[in-house]
Amino acid sequence: MSVGNRSQSMKSLSIHQLSIADAFDGLTRKEKLYSHYLARAAWSGTRIVLRQVSPEANPIYEFIMELARSCQEQFSGSWANLAVTFKVTHADMRSFLEYAARILSNIGNFYGSGDQKFLPEMHEESLKAIALVSDRATALFTNIARSMFSPQPSSLGYPTEKTQSAYYPGEVPISLDEVAYVSQIMESHGIHPENTRIRKVQEGDQTVFEVLQASVVIGDGVKVLEARDPRGSIRVIKGDHSLELERVCGNLRSAAEYAANPRQKQFLEQYHQSFYTGDLEIYKESQRTWIRDTAPSVENIFGFVEPYRDPFGSRAEFEGIVAIADRKETAVLTTLVKQSSNFIKQLPWTEGFSDNDGKGPFEKALFEPPDFSSIHALAYCSSIIFGGINLPNYNDIRQECGFKNVIIANRMSAESNEADISPFVHASEAAMFQRYKYPAYYIWVVLHELLGHGTGRMMTEEHGRFNFDADNPPLNPLTKAPISSWYRPGQTWTGVFGDLATTVDECRAELVGAYLMDNTELLALFGYTSCSEINPQDLTYNLYVQLGVDGLRGLQNFNVDGGKWGQAHSRAHFAILKCLLRDGNGFMTIQCNSQANELKVSVDKSRIKADGKTALRGMLLKLHMYRCTADVESCRQYYEDLSKVDGHYLEWRRILLAQKQPKWVFVQANTFLDGEEVSLKEYEATPEGVIQSWLERGI
């Protein structure tokens, strides 16, 4: 059996089907063709994601697919018969199927949420026996067995013995200072980092940093950026992920034939040009076009988008998402968008200000209503499936053109799944917590995306011009003194805050949503009033319990060996929990029973507003002001202390790992083309269903 990384042992698998049939049936024939080719484009990026995870991820994927093909051909898809033939126990076969489903759902052998490696919970000899089903499977297993079963490296991070990052591939390890050096030179040459990886090589006594840029184009020469610096020369090499991007582009071209309007054709062509050449300025133009394609029946997201898994925080994972709009749910979100300004004025940084329509100097003068849609995912190719998304990530585009918000409705529905009963809620409250969880979580995510990521005004200086009165700077609500820091020419939020940027941004967005969750006017927009079956007080209480539960769960994504967090959201959730415990005057407590390995969250409902919301207010105001004024030193001191895991928190983490709950595995549908007709196939929420869905995807 796999040894060494016992903490990653899972209980029974929780599989959720991303149901899409009803939404798909509502599309026109043209829209079905458009969504089909977009879905094929999305799934064509699978091997890019695998390559960005670990060196062994692609071979493991090929091994699983080879076993599935052989099982289909030789045993008519019966894994049980395959097990009998090769004398593998039922338990070991189930363990393999569950491992395979995790690999496919996470698109790699590290969890998308937490970045921790997971291993097959079975005897290695049993998997070797299963591999005898074909010569190719045997050869693949021989090559990957060691890395598949080895507990190290145990998590993603800068390359060491215990961590690895495929964003920095190769045999020669690269340091943080070297990554920063290369990134700085790239920036000075106008090369964006999102679609790159950096490989350090030694050529004799010369150190060379190869910037691998994703593009279909391979043979247009090598661009040398720096040749004299003693730290090493830098050269850009195009053609990373070339084969996969060529397939993505082919499907995007086919989708364009069925686009609903010229704007959709335009951004698809811009996607194509960017992926073909590797030019991210073209990609940024595609995002400007995409934002203006409002309320489409078929929505999409493509590109190297989220930098969560890059330890440096700038290189991004490829993702492709195709989804179908839910008009009824979107109508509710549109109503919220129209009333957003009223709720923005209730956020803590607006208090005491009469200028800017009562929103003060640290909020935008005009809240540009974004396109906000509820959608159902048809294809979601990414290592992690989020319930809500706010894009694009480029701040200049957000300021200039706005942004889009989407809620992934068929992902959100997993929160109401009975398989997700939390062990951190008292038994007397478990049923009620589960009943209220979905609506509370849904509204929290909506507020996170719309007002969390959609608010705030950076204090900036560009070419000697300030976006505030430099002679009479606004007063900082934290210090009651004029602000003394701001973003200097050329500085950006991510550039100044570096590794803190993503987690602080997510934490601030979570806080905005939680802070507004007791607003009865807001909750009434979603149908929750004093007369409804679920009333506002119930939802508010449930949300505060959820803050405690999520904070505890976040601990499982903290790497004790490296002292690092594996996921931006997890770090944020733990920091919020610690704030509530430290600053909430005891309104929230965690009961710890080390002997029974139990942790329980308790919240005093009568003190939520007086103590809980007050604690959230203090944390939210601090993060907001640090962000607006580029005060990275104060932010680092505050946030690193709040997210530090030591003392009894380490004991809590031990208990969490001892009773670790399974992470969601998702099974998604496929579309198939028969002439000019498109059909949809959904799969059972079982490990076999997950594997079959990927086999029939043919990636």
XYZ file of C-alpha atoms in Angstrom:
699
model
C 0.000 0.000 0.000
C 1.063 3.587 -0.536
C 3.083 4.785 2.437
C 4.567 7.991 3.762
C 1.782 10.427 2.954
C -0.964 8.951 5.101
C -2.448 12.380 5.702
C -3.815 12.303 2.186
C -5.804 9.136 2.786
C -9.450 9.778 1.972
C -12.754 8.531 3.186
C -15.385 7.502 0.635
C -15.417 9.566 -2.536
C -17.939 12.413 -2.906
C -18.888 12.770 -6.575
C -21.145 15.516 -7.875
C -22.664 15.562 -11.344
C -22.587 18.906 -13.125
C -26.073 18.417 -14.570
C -26.617 20.322 -17.803
C -29.232 18.429 -19.871
C -32.160 20.782 -19.243
C -30.129 23.884 -20.034
C -28.631 22.270 -23.142
C -32.033 21.217 -24.446
C -33.101 24.868 -24.331
C -30.489 25.912 -26.894
C -31.153 26.367 -30.583
C -29.429 24.086 -33.077
C -26.924 26.841 -33.910
C -26.182 27.443 -30.226
C -25.646 23.726 -29.668
C -23.074 23.648 -32.464
C -21.374 26.733 -31.041
C -21.248 25.206 -27.548
C -20.029 21.857 -28.904
C -16.968 23.288 -30.624
C -16.219 25.570 -27.696
C -16.396 22.555 -25.368
C -14.015 20.657 -27.629
C -11.659 23.652 -27.521
C -11.853 23.711 -23.721
C -11.098 20.016 -23.302
C -8.260 20.263 -25.846
C -6.348 22.221 -23.214
C -6.364 19.317 -20.731
C -2.795 18.280 -21.368
C -1.607 21.862 -20.901
C -3.047 21.811 -17.384
C -1.476 18.413 -16.721
C 1.899 19.686 -17.918
C 1.577 22.684 -15.587
C 0.963 20.414 -12.568
C 3.824 17.899 -12.475
C 6.181 15.967 -14.783
C 4.285 12.734 -14.097
C 0.736 14.094 -14.508
C 0.498 13.544 -18.277
C 1.903 9.965 -18.150
C -0.477 9.108 -15.269
C -3.368 10.421 -17.354
C -2.226 8.348 -20.340
C -1.941 5.279 -18.092
C -5.515 5.685 -16.825
C -6.853 6.194 -20.342
C -4.961 3.137 -21.620
C -6.462 1.000 -18.834
C -9.938 2.368 -19.593
C -9.580 1.650 -23.324
C -8.323 -1.864 -22.641
C -11.121 -2.505 -20.159
C -13.646 -1.328 -22.748
C -12.212 -3.471 -25.536
C -11.446 -6.646 -23.590
C -14.054 -6.654 -20.811
C -16.894 -4.557 -22.279
C -16.166 -1.881 -19.684
C -16.439 -4.220 -16.671
C -13.729 -3.291 -14.199
C -14.926 -6.125 -11.962
C -14.180 -8.700 -14.658
C -10.780 -7.138 -15.269
C -10.036 -7.446 -11.539
C -11.014 -11.115 -11.479
C -8.889 -11.893 -14.534
C -5.748 -10.357 -13.026
C -6.439 -11.549 -9.462
C -6.896 -8.069 -7.983
C -9.053 -7.710 -4.880
C -12.303 -5.794 -5.018
C -10.922 -3.303 -2.464
C -7.804 -2.586 -4.503
C -9.809 -2.168 -7.698
C -12.157 0.290 -5.962
C -9.147 2.194 -4.652
C -7.700 2.458 -8.151
C -10.999 3.654 -9.629
C -11.316 6.316 -6.942
C -7.705 7.396 -7.474
C -8.306 7.635 -11.223
C -11.450 9.714 -10.688
C -9.489 12.124 -8.469
C -6.738 12.428 -11.068
C -9.241 13.234 -13.811
C -11.358 15.628 -11.761
C -8.301 17.562 -10.500
C -6.529 17.205 -13.871
C -3.369 16.067 -12.154
C -2.048 14.231 -9.122
C -2.174 17.283 -6.821
C -5.445 18.578 -5.438
C -6.685 21.678 -7.231
C -7.754 22.971 -3.830
C -4.730 22.828 -1.553
C -2.032 21.755 -4.046
C -1.222 18.632 -2.029
C -0.221 15.382 -3.660
C -2.516 12.376 -3.357
C -1.458 8.759 -3.818
C -3.147 5.491 -4.795
C -4.478 3.916 -1.580
C -3.724 0.385 -2.723
C -0.934 -2.143 -3.026
C 1.550 -1.233 -5.734
C 1.691 -4.871 -6.842
C -2.066 -4.795 -7.456
C -1.773 -1.800 -9.774
C 1.119 -3.517 -11.506
C -1.151 -6.522 -12.051
C -3.929 -4.326 -13.491
C -1.361 -2.856 -15.902
C -0.855 -6.310 -17.418
C -4.043 -5.690 -19.394
C -1.880 -4.299 -22.234
C 1.785 -3.951 -23.154
C 1.415 -0.170 -23.335
C -0.139 -0.002 -19.878
C 2.719 -2.107 -18.499
C 5.317 0.168 -20.095
C 3.585 3.300 -18.821
C 3.301 1.901 -15.303
C 6.995 1.008 -15.235
C 7.856 4.612 -16.022
C 5.474 6.290 -13.557
C 5.195 3.868 -10.610
C 7.901 5.546 -8.545
C 6.575 9.101 -8.922
C 2.968 7.939 -8.595
C 3.530 6.202 -5.250
C 6.225 8.464 -3.823
C 4.950 10.810 -1.078
C 7.537 13.428 -2.049
C 7.348 16.079 -3.283
C 4.203 16.365 -1.186
C 2.949 19.739 -2.398
C 3.382 22.413 -5.032
C 5.800 25.285 -4.425
C 9.293 26.427 -5.348
C 11.308 23.343 -6.372
C 12.813 21.599 -3.321
C 12.941 18.016 -2.065
C 9.443 18.402 -0.608
C 7.809 20.722 -3.141
C 7.757 21.112 -6.887
C 6.409 23.442 -9.538
C 6.035 22.597 -13.209
C 6.101 26.336 -13.904
C 9.843 25.982 -13.258
C 10.711 22.668 -14.952
C 14.097 21.063 -15.452
C 16.871 19.409 -13.509
C 18.556 22.602 -12.272
C 16.667 24.167 -9.331
C 15.747 27.833 -9.565
C 15.602 30.246 -6.631
C 13.022 32.876 -5.752
C 15.571 35.634 -6.423
C 16.276 34.180 -9.865
C 12.570 34.008 -10.706
C 12.213 37.629 -9.609
C 15.208 38.631 -11.751
C 13.857 36.931 -14.870
C 10.374 38.318 -14.249
C 11.754 41.851 -13.901
C 13.635 41.586 -17.202
C 10.546 40.174 -18.910
C 8.486 43.093 -17.631
C 11.059 45.599 -18.902
C 10.713 44.023 -22.369
C 6.905 44.096 -22.236
C 6.526 40.316 -21.982
C 3.604 39.241 -19.819
C 4.255 36.234 -17.559
C 0.861 34.480 -17.574
C 1.539 32.102 -20.495
C 5.165 31.355 -19.647
C 7.263 28.918 -17.669
C 10.930 29.387 -16.724
C 13.541 26.666 -17.126
C 17.020 27.112 -15.694
C 19.812 25.280 -17.534
C 23.590 25.137 -17.337
C 25.563 25.398 -20.563
C 29.116 24.820 -19.453
C 29.849 27.500 -16.873
C 27.049 29.695 -18.219
C 23.629 29.894 -16.551
C 20.748 30.323 -18.968
C 17.119 31.052 -18.107
C 14.768 29.838 -20.821
C 11.387 31.552 -20.859
C 9.043 28.981 -22.404
C 6.189 30.900 -24.009
C 2.952 29.132 -24.917
C 2.140 29.369 -28.630
C 1.320 27.278 -31.654
C 4.250 28.900 -33.447
C 7.535 27.139 -32.803
C 10.056 28.161 -35.416
C 10.215 31.954 -35.371
C 13.572 32.142 -33.604
C 14.830 32.585 -30.068
C 14.689 36.069 -28.553
C 17.564 36.963 -26.217
C 16.517 39.412 -23.499
C 19.636 39.595 -21.366
C 23.082 38.303 -22.198
C 25.514 40.136 -19.883
C 24.107 39.867 -16.370
C 26.299 37.668 -14.126
C 23.164 35.917 -12.828
C 22.642 34.421 -16.279
C 21.383 35.116 -19.770
C 17.686 35.050 -20.630
C 16.104 33.846 -23.840
C 12.487 33.447 -24.911
C 11.534 30.213 -26.663
C 8.123 29.978 -28.287
C 6.131 26.792 -28.786
C 5.311 25.622 -25.262
C 2.099 23.557 -25.405
C 2.127 23.979 -29.201
C 0.229 20.807 -30.144
C -2.544 21.361 -27.608
C -2.969 25.023 -28.539
C -3.203 24.076 -32.209
C -6.150 21.815 -31.358
C -7.705 24.537 -29.223
C -7.399 26.985 -32.113
C -8.915 24.533 -34.608
C -12.013 24.128 -32.478
C -12.264 27.880 -31.872
C -12.283 28.425 -35.645
C -15.091 25.893 -36.002
C -17.055 27.535 -33.186
C -16.758 30.934 -34.869
C -18.883 29.650 -37.763
C -21.826 29.410 -35.359
C -21.221 32.580 -33.322
C -24.338 34.586 -32.473
C -22.878 37.982 -33.391
C -19.791 39.728 -34.815
C -18.448 40.434 -31.332
C -18.248 36.715 -30.540
C -16.467 36.093 -33.829
C -14.063 38.881 -32.968
C -12.978 37.591 -29.556
C -12.699 34.038 -30.886
C -10.366 35.316 -33.597
C -8.407 37.242 -30.975
C -8.136 34.107 -28.826
C -6.843 32.303 -31.880
C -4.254 34.944 -32.737
C -3.016 35.119 -29.151
C -2.728 31.348 -28.725
C -1.081 31.057 -32.134
C 1.571 33.738 -31.571
C 1.853 33.798 -27.772
C 1.112 37.545 -27.775
C -0.799 38.418 -24.599
C -1.489 41.976 -25.751
C -3.803 40.399 -28.329
C -5.313 38.314 -25.537
C -5.974 41.466 -23.527
C -7.818 42.865 -26.543
C -9.907 39.694 -26.587
C -10.914 40.385 -22.995
C -12.051 43.903 -23.886
C -14.204 42.420 -26.637
C -15.481 39.579 -24.449
C -16.660 41.968 -21.729
C -18.875 43.726 -24.288
C -20.558 40.455 -25.282
C -23.231 40.825 -22.627
C -25.807 38.218 -21.604
C -24.882 35.562 -24.186
C -26.850 32.319 -24.295
C -23.532 30.453 -24.327
C -20.769 31.949 -22.179
C -17.077 31.074 -22.319
C -13.762 31.708 -20.589
C -10.454 30.809 -22.256
C -6.823 31.529 -21.602
C -4.002 31.425 -19.077
C -6.136 32.958 -16.377
C -5.515 32.216 -12.693
C -2.040 32.411 -11.056
C -3.021 30.547 -7.873
C -0.610 27.649 -8.377
C 2.482 29.619 -9.321
C 4.498 30.132 -6.107
C 5.645 33.478 -7.529
C 2.018 34.427 -8.158
C 2.153 35.509 -11.805
C 2.227 32.511 -14.164
C -1.251 31.213 -14.833
C -2.987 27.917 -15.437
C -4.740 27.369 -18.729
C -8.473 26.993 -18.455
C -11.405 26.585 -20.785
C -14.984 27.012 -19.599
C -18.175 26.771 -21.627
C -21.529 27.364 -19.981
C -25.200 27.959 -20.715
C -27.099 30.924 -19.283
C -29.938 30.530 -16.787
C -32.236 33.451 -17.607
C -34.439 33.136 -14.529
C -31.612 33.141 -12.000
C -29.789 35.863 -13.936
C -32.830 38.155 -13.575
C -32.411 38.099 -9.771
C -28.708 38.922 -10.085
C -29.511 41.794 -12.452
C -31.799 43.310 -9.815
C -28.964 43.154 -7.298
C -26.561 44.781 -9.742
C -28.941 47.702 -10.271
C -29.089 48.349 -6.519
C -25.365 47.799 -5.862
C -24.581 51.434 -5.071
C -26.932 51.335 -2.088
C -25.043 48.412 -0.573
C -21.593 49.819 -1.392
C -22.426 52.836 0.781
C -22.787 50.474 3.746
C -19.208 49.208 3.528
C -16.862 50.439 6.296
C -14.531 52.626 4.190
C -17.457 54.827 3.145
C -18.419 55.765 6.727
C -18.095 59.430 7.628
C -17.640 60.650 4.063
C -20.140 62.839 2.234
C -18.178 63.299 -0.990
C -18.412 60.951 -3.965
C -22.153 60.479 -3.375
C -21.473 59.265 0.145
C -18.912 56.660 -0.891
C -15.786 58.633 -0.046
C -12.360 58.791 -1.704
C -11.537 55.084 -1.411
C -14.372 53.933 -3.650
C -14.880 54.423 -7.371
C -17.013 57.422 -8.316
C -19.162 55.297 -10.548
C -19.880 51.619 -10.026
C -20.075 50.325 -13.586
C -22.794 47.639 -13.526
C -21.101 44.472 -14.775
C -22.613 41.673 -16.796
C -23.683 39.268 -14.035
C -25.035 35.895 -15.089
C -26.030 32.595 -13.580
C -24.708 29.871 -15.841
C -24.517 26.084 -15.948
C -21.137 24.634 -16.903
C -21.102 22.380 -19.959
C -17.309 22.026 -19.958
C -15.040 23.226 -17.156
C -11.427 22.326 -17.901
C -9.434 23.434 -14.878
C -7.757 21.934 -11.828
C -10.436 23.491 -9.600
C -14.086 24.260 -10.288
C -15.170 27.482 -8.621
C -18.733 28.446 -7.789
C -18.234 32.024 -8.939
C -15.834 33.875 -11.231
C -14.956 37.542 -11.691
C -12.834 38.375 -14.760
C -10.669 39.638 -16.344
C -7.808 39.852 -13.864
C -6.123 42.764 -15.648
C -6.749 45.867 -13.523
C -6.265 48.276 -16.431
C -9.048 46.534 -18.378
C -11.291 46.429 -15.302
C -10.872 50.179 -14.820
C -11.337 50.919 -18.524
C -14.012 48.434 -19.626
C -15.394 46.832 -16.484
C -15.658 43.118 -15.836
C -17.952 40.107 -15.911
C -19.328 38.103 -13.015
C -20.671 34.596 -13.374
C -22.128 32.145 -10.877
C -21.679 28.472 -11.839
C -25.100 27.236 -10.739
C -24.550 23.511 -11.263
C -21.311 23.736 -9.244
C -22.999 25.699 -6.477
C -25.645 23.001 -6.123
C -22.974 20.689 -4.659
C -23.295 22.697 -1.442
C -26.753 21.195 -0.891
C -25.510 17.656 -1.478
C -26.200 15.472 1.556
C -22.810 13.816 1.154
C -21.194 17.050 2.330
C -22.391 16.990 5.952
C -19.784 18.873 7.988
C -18.187 17.112 10.972
C -17.455 20.508 12.538
C -21.096 21.371 13.249
C -22.782 20.148 16.435
C -25.085 17.185 15.838
C -28.068 19.163 17.106
C -27.534 21.746 14.361
C -26.277 19.552 11.505
C -29.606 19.099 9.696
C -30.474 22.797 9.884
C -26.970 23.822 8.825
C -27.177 21.603 5.757
C -30.654 22.897 4.891
C -29.580 26.546 4.971
C -26.096 26.021 3.608
C -26.822 26.322 -0.093
C -28.811 29.593 -0.031
C -26.378 31.197 2.433
C -23.353 30.054 0.447
C -24.917 31.104 -2.854
C -25.582 34.667 -1.677
C -22.121 34.862 -0.089
C -20.467 33.907 -3.384
C -22.651 36.363 -5.318
C -21.601 39.201 -3.013
C -17.977 38.037 -3.107
C -17.873 38.281 -6.886
C -19.979 41.414 -7.420
C -19.047 43.683 -4.523
C -15.946 41.955 -3.187
C -14.009 42.006 -6.437
C -15.967 44.901 -7.916
C -15.300 47.630 -5.348
C -12.390 49.759 -4.227
C -10.316 52.570 -5.683
C -6.529 52.468 -5.817
C -4.651 55.673 -4.993
C -2.340 56.156 -7.979
C 0.217 58.470 -9.511
C 0.967 58.407 -13.245
C 3.195 60.881 -15.111
C 3.017 63.374 -12.263
C -0.778 63.225 -12.091
C -2.655 61.856 -9.082
C -6.179 60.443 -8.922
C -6.558 62.197 -5.551
C -5.714 65.649 -4.197
C -1.982 65.316 -3.544
C -1.859 68.701 -1.808
C -4.632 67.704 0.572
C -4.599 63.906 0.679
C -7.686 62.090 1.994
C -7.678 60.915 5.589
C -6.956 57.258 6.184
C -9.812 55.814 8.327
C -7.269 53.592 10.108
C -4.874 56.338 11.214
C -7.106 59.435 10.959
C -4.128 61.060 9.212
C -3.614 61.906 5.519
C -2.553 58.918 3.421
C 1.207 58.706 2.982
C 1.527 55.927 0.406
C 0.055 55.174 -3.016
C 0.892 53.356 -6.245
C 3.829 55.097 -7.897
C 4.262 55.270 -11.693
C 4.361 51.791 -13.184
C 3.348 50.032 -9.974
C 0.430 47.606 -9.890
C -1.449 45.822 -7.125
C 0.059 42.428 -7.950
C 3.526 43.867 -8.498
C 3.609 45.655 -5.150
C 1.973 42.945 -3.033
C 3.561 39.960 -4.793
C 2.776 36.652 -3.097
C 0.195 38.338 -0.844
C -1.865 39.807 -3.675
C -4.059 36.844 -4.533
C -4.862 35.670 -1.022
C -5.479 39.181 0.325
C -7.719 39.964 -2.639
C -9.741 36.795 -2.069
C -9.888 37.422 1.688
C -11.160 40.955 1.177
C -13.836 39.697 -1.232
C -14.942 37.016 1.238
C -15.157 39.648 3.980
C -17.313 41.970 1.870
C -19.798 39.159 1.259
C -19.878 38.106 4.919
C -20.151 41.689 6.163
C -23.305 42.322 4.145
C -24.993 39.001 4.970
C -27.175 40.512 7.700
C -28.638 43.144 5.376
C -32.368 42.381 5.256
C -32.977 44.598 2.215
C -30.335 42.690 0.292
C -31.544 39.256 1.371
C -35.103 40.208 0.381
C -33.922 40.489 -3.239
C -33.338 36.732 -3.107
C -36.754 36.075 -1.576
C -35.672 35.727 2.051
C -37.825 37.836 4.366
C -39.370 37.539 7.818
C -42.301 35.784 6.115
C -40.276 33.216 4.139
C -39.672 29.650 5.268
C -35.967 30.453 5.635
C -35.644 33.870 7.249
C -32.718 36.350 7.080
C -31.578 35.628 10.641
C -31.257 31.927 9.813
C -29.078 32.698 6.783
C -26.872 35.124 8.699
C -26.337 32.619 11.508
C -25.586 29.853 9.028
C -23.030 32.044 7.263
C -21.126 32.756 10.487
C -21.046 29.048 11.300
C -19.788 28.516 7.745
C -16.989 31.019 8.378
C -15.889 28.845 11.291
C -16.174 25.619 9.296
C -14.296 26.997 6.280
C -11.580 28.400 8.516
C -10.999 24.978 10.049
C -11.067 23.257 6.675
C -8.512 25.721 5.396
C -5.936 24.324 7.822
C -5.678 21.110 5.831
C -4.100 23.136 3.016
C -1.287 24.464 5.191
C 2.059 22.749 4.621
C 3.837 22.393 7.968
C 7.147 21.308 6.431
C 7.507 24.404 4.286
C 5.431 26.700 6.463
C 3.450 27.663 3.371
C -0.195 27.812 2.389
C -1.219 25.677 -0.567
C -4.296 27.658 -1.577
C -5.109 31.373 -1.504
C -8.741 30.889 -0.442
C -7.803 28.473 2.356
C -5.356 30.948 3.834
C -8.024 33.646 3.644
C -10.614 31.457 5.373
C -8.251 30.618 8.219
C -7.288 34.280 8.658
C -10.974 35.212 8.932
C -11.563 32.470 11.516
C -8.583 33.649 13.549
C -9.868 37.239 13.395
C -13.305 36.179 14.672
C -11.768 34.178 17.503
C -9.298 36.895 18.446
C -11.444 40.002 18.005
C -14.985 38.653 18.430
C -15.110 38.782 22.246
C -15.877 35.081 22.435
C -19.033 35.130 20.273
C -17.450 32.237 18.313
C -15.598 29.357 19.909
C -14.027 26.127 18.735
C -14.462 23.127 21.029
C -11.485 20.806 20.662
C -11.508 17.195 21.878
C -8.064 15.852 21.019
C -8.766 12.397 22.378
C -11.832 11.965 20.166
C -10.267 13.909 17.271
C -13.219 16.315 17.219
C -13.560 20.009 16.463
C -16.902 21.811 16.748
C -17.864 25.377 15.858
C -20.158 27.298 18.215
C -21.639 30.720 17.459
C -23.680 32.868 19.848
C -26.504 33.970 17.563
C -27.463 36.906 19.788
C -23.990 38.455 19.504
C -23.364 38.189 15.769
C -24.013 41.855 14.990
C -22.383 43.334 18.082
C -19.240 41.192 18.096
C -19.009 39.082 14.940
C -19.761 41.810 12.416
C -17.617 44.295 14.336
C -14.633 41.938 14.088
C -15.210 41.485 10.355
C -15.476 45.250 9.926
C -12.044 45.825 11.470
C -10.358 43.227 9.288
C -12.133 44.326 6.124
C -11.260 47.986 6.642
C -7.593 47.183 7.232
C -7.229 45.018 4.103
C -9.131 47.520 1.997
C -6.990 50.473 3.081
C -3.721 48.559 2.737
C -4.793 47.633 -0.792
C -5.968 51.134 -1.772
C -2.837 52.867 -0.493
C -0.204 50.304 -1.569
C 0.781 49.798 2.089
C 2.322 46.390 1.622
C 4.490 46.565 4.772
C 1.517 47.020 7.114
C -0.486 44.455 5.182
C 2.242 41.841 5.395
C 2.734 42.351 9.116
C -1.014 42.130 9.794
C -1.965 39.327 7.409
C 1.007 37.072 8.031
C 0.346 37.231 11.770
C -3.355 36.523 11.236
C -2.680 33.551 8.966
C 0.185 32.120 11.033
C -0.369 28.501 12.070
C 1.228 27.684 15.417
C 0.384 26.521 18.924
C -3.064 24.966 19.298
C -3.810 25.628 15.611
C -1.295 22.909 14.755
C -3.243 20.518 16.994
C -6.433 21.505 15.176
C -4.699 20.755 11.884
C -3.645 17.329 13.168
C -7.263 16.539 14.053
C -8.442 17.743 10.656
C -6.032 15.460 8.862
C -6.923 12.531 11.091
C -10.576 12.737 10.022
C -10.007 14.387 6.656
C -13.146 14.755 4.617
C -13.154 13.857 0.925
C -12.813 16.684 -1.562
C -15.372 16.932 -4.309
C -14.901 15.015 -7.532
C -16.971 16.263 -10.447
C -18.338 14.340 -13.404
C -19.133 16.354 -16.512
C -21.109 15.735 -19.689
C -19.866 15.373 -23.258
C -21.307 16.548 -26.551
C -21.145 14.546 -29.776
C -21.562 15.640 -33.369
C -23.623 13.614 -35.840
C -23.715 15.535 -39.084
C -25.202 18.901 -38.157
C -26.877 17.615 -34.991
C -25.351 17.734 -31.529
C -26.252 15.275 -28.792
C -25.434 15.406 -25.090
C -24.425 12.535 -22.839
C -24.323 12.718 -19.048
C -22.592 10.168 -16.833
C -23.307 8.564 -13.478
C -21.816 10.140 -10.364
C -19.485 7.170 -9.797
C -15.749 6.660 -10.330
C -16.613 4.558 -13.376
C -18.754 7.403 -14.703
C -15.926 9.908 -14.294
C -13.469 7.620 -16.106
C -15.910 6.848 -18.922
C -16.609 10.549 -19.475
C -12.912 11.218 -19.988
C -12.417 8.156 -22.182
C -15.200 9.310 -24.488
C -13.732 12.819 -24.552
C -10.822 11.368 -26.503
C -8.207 13.840 -25.273
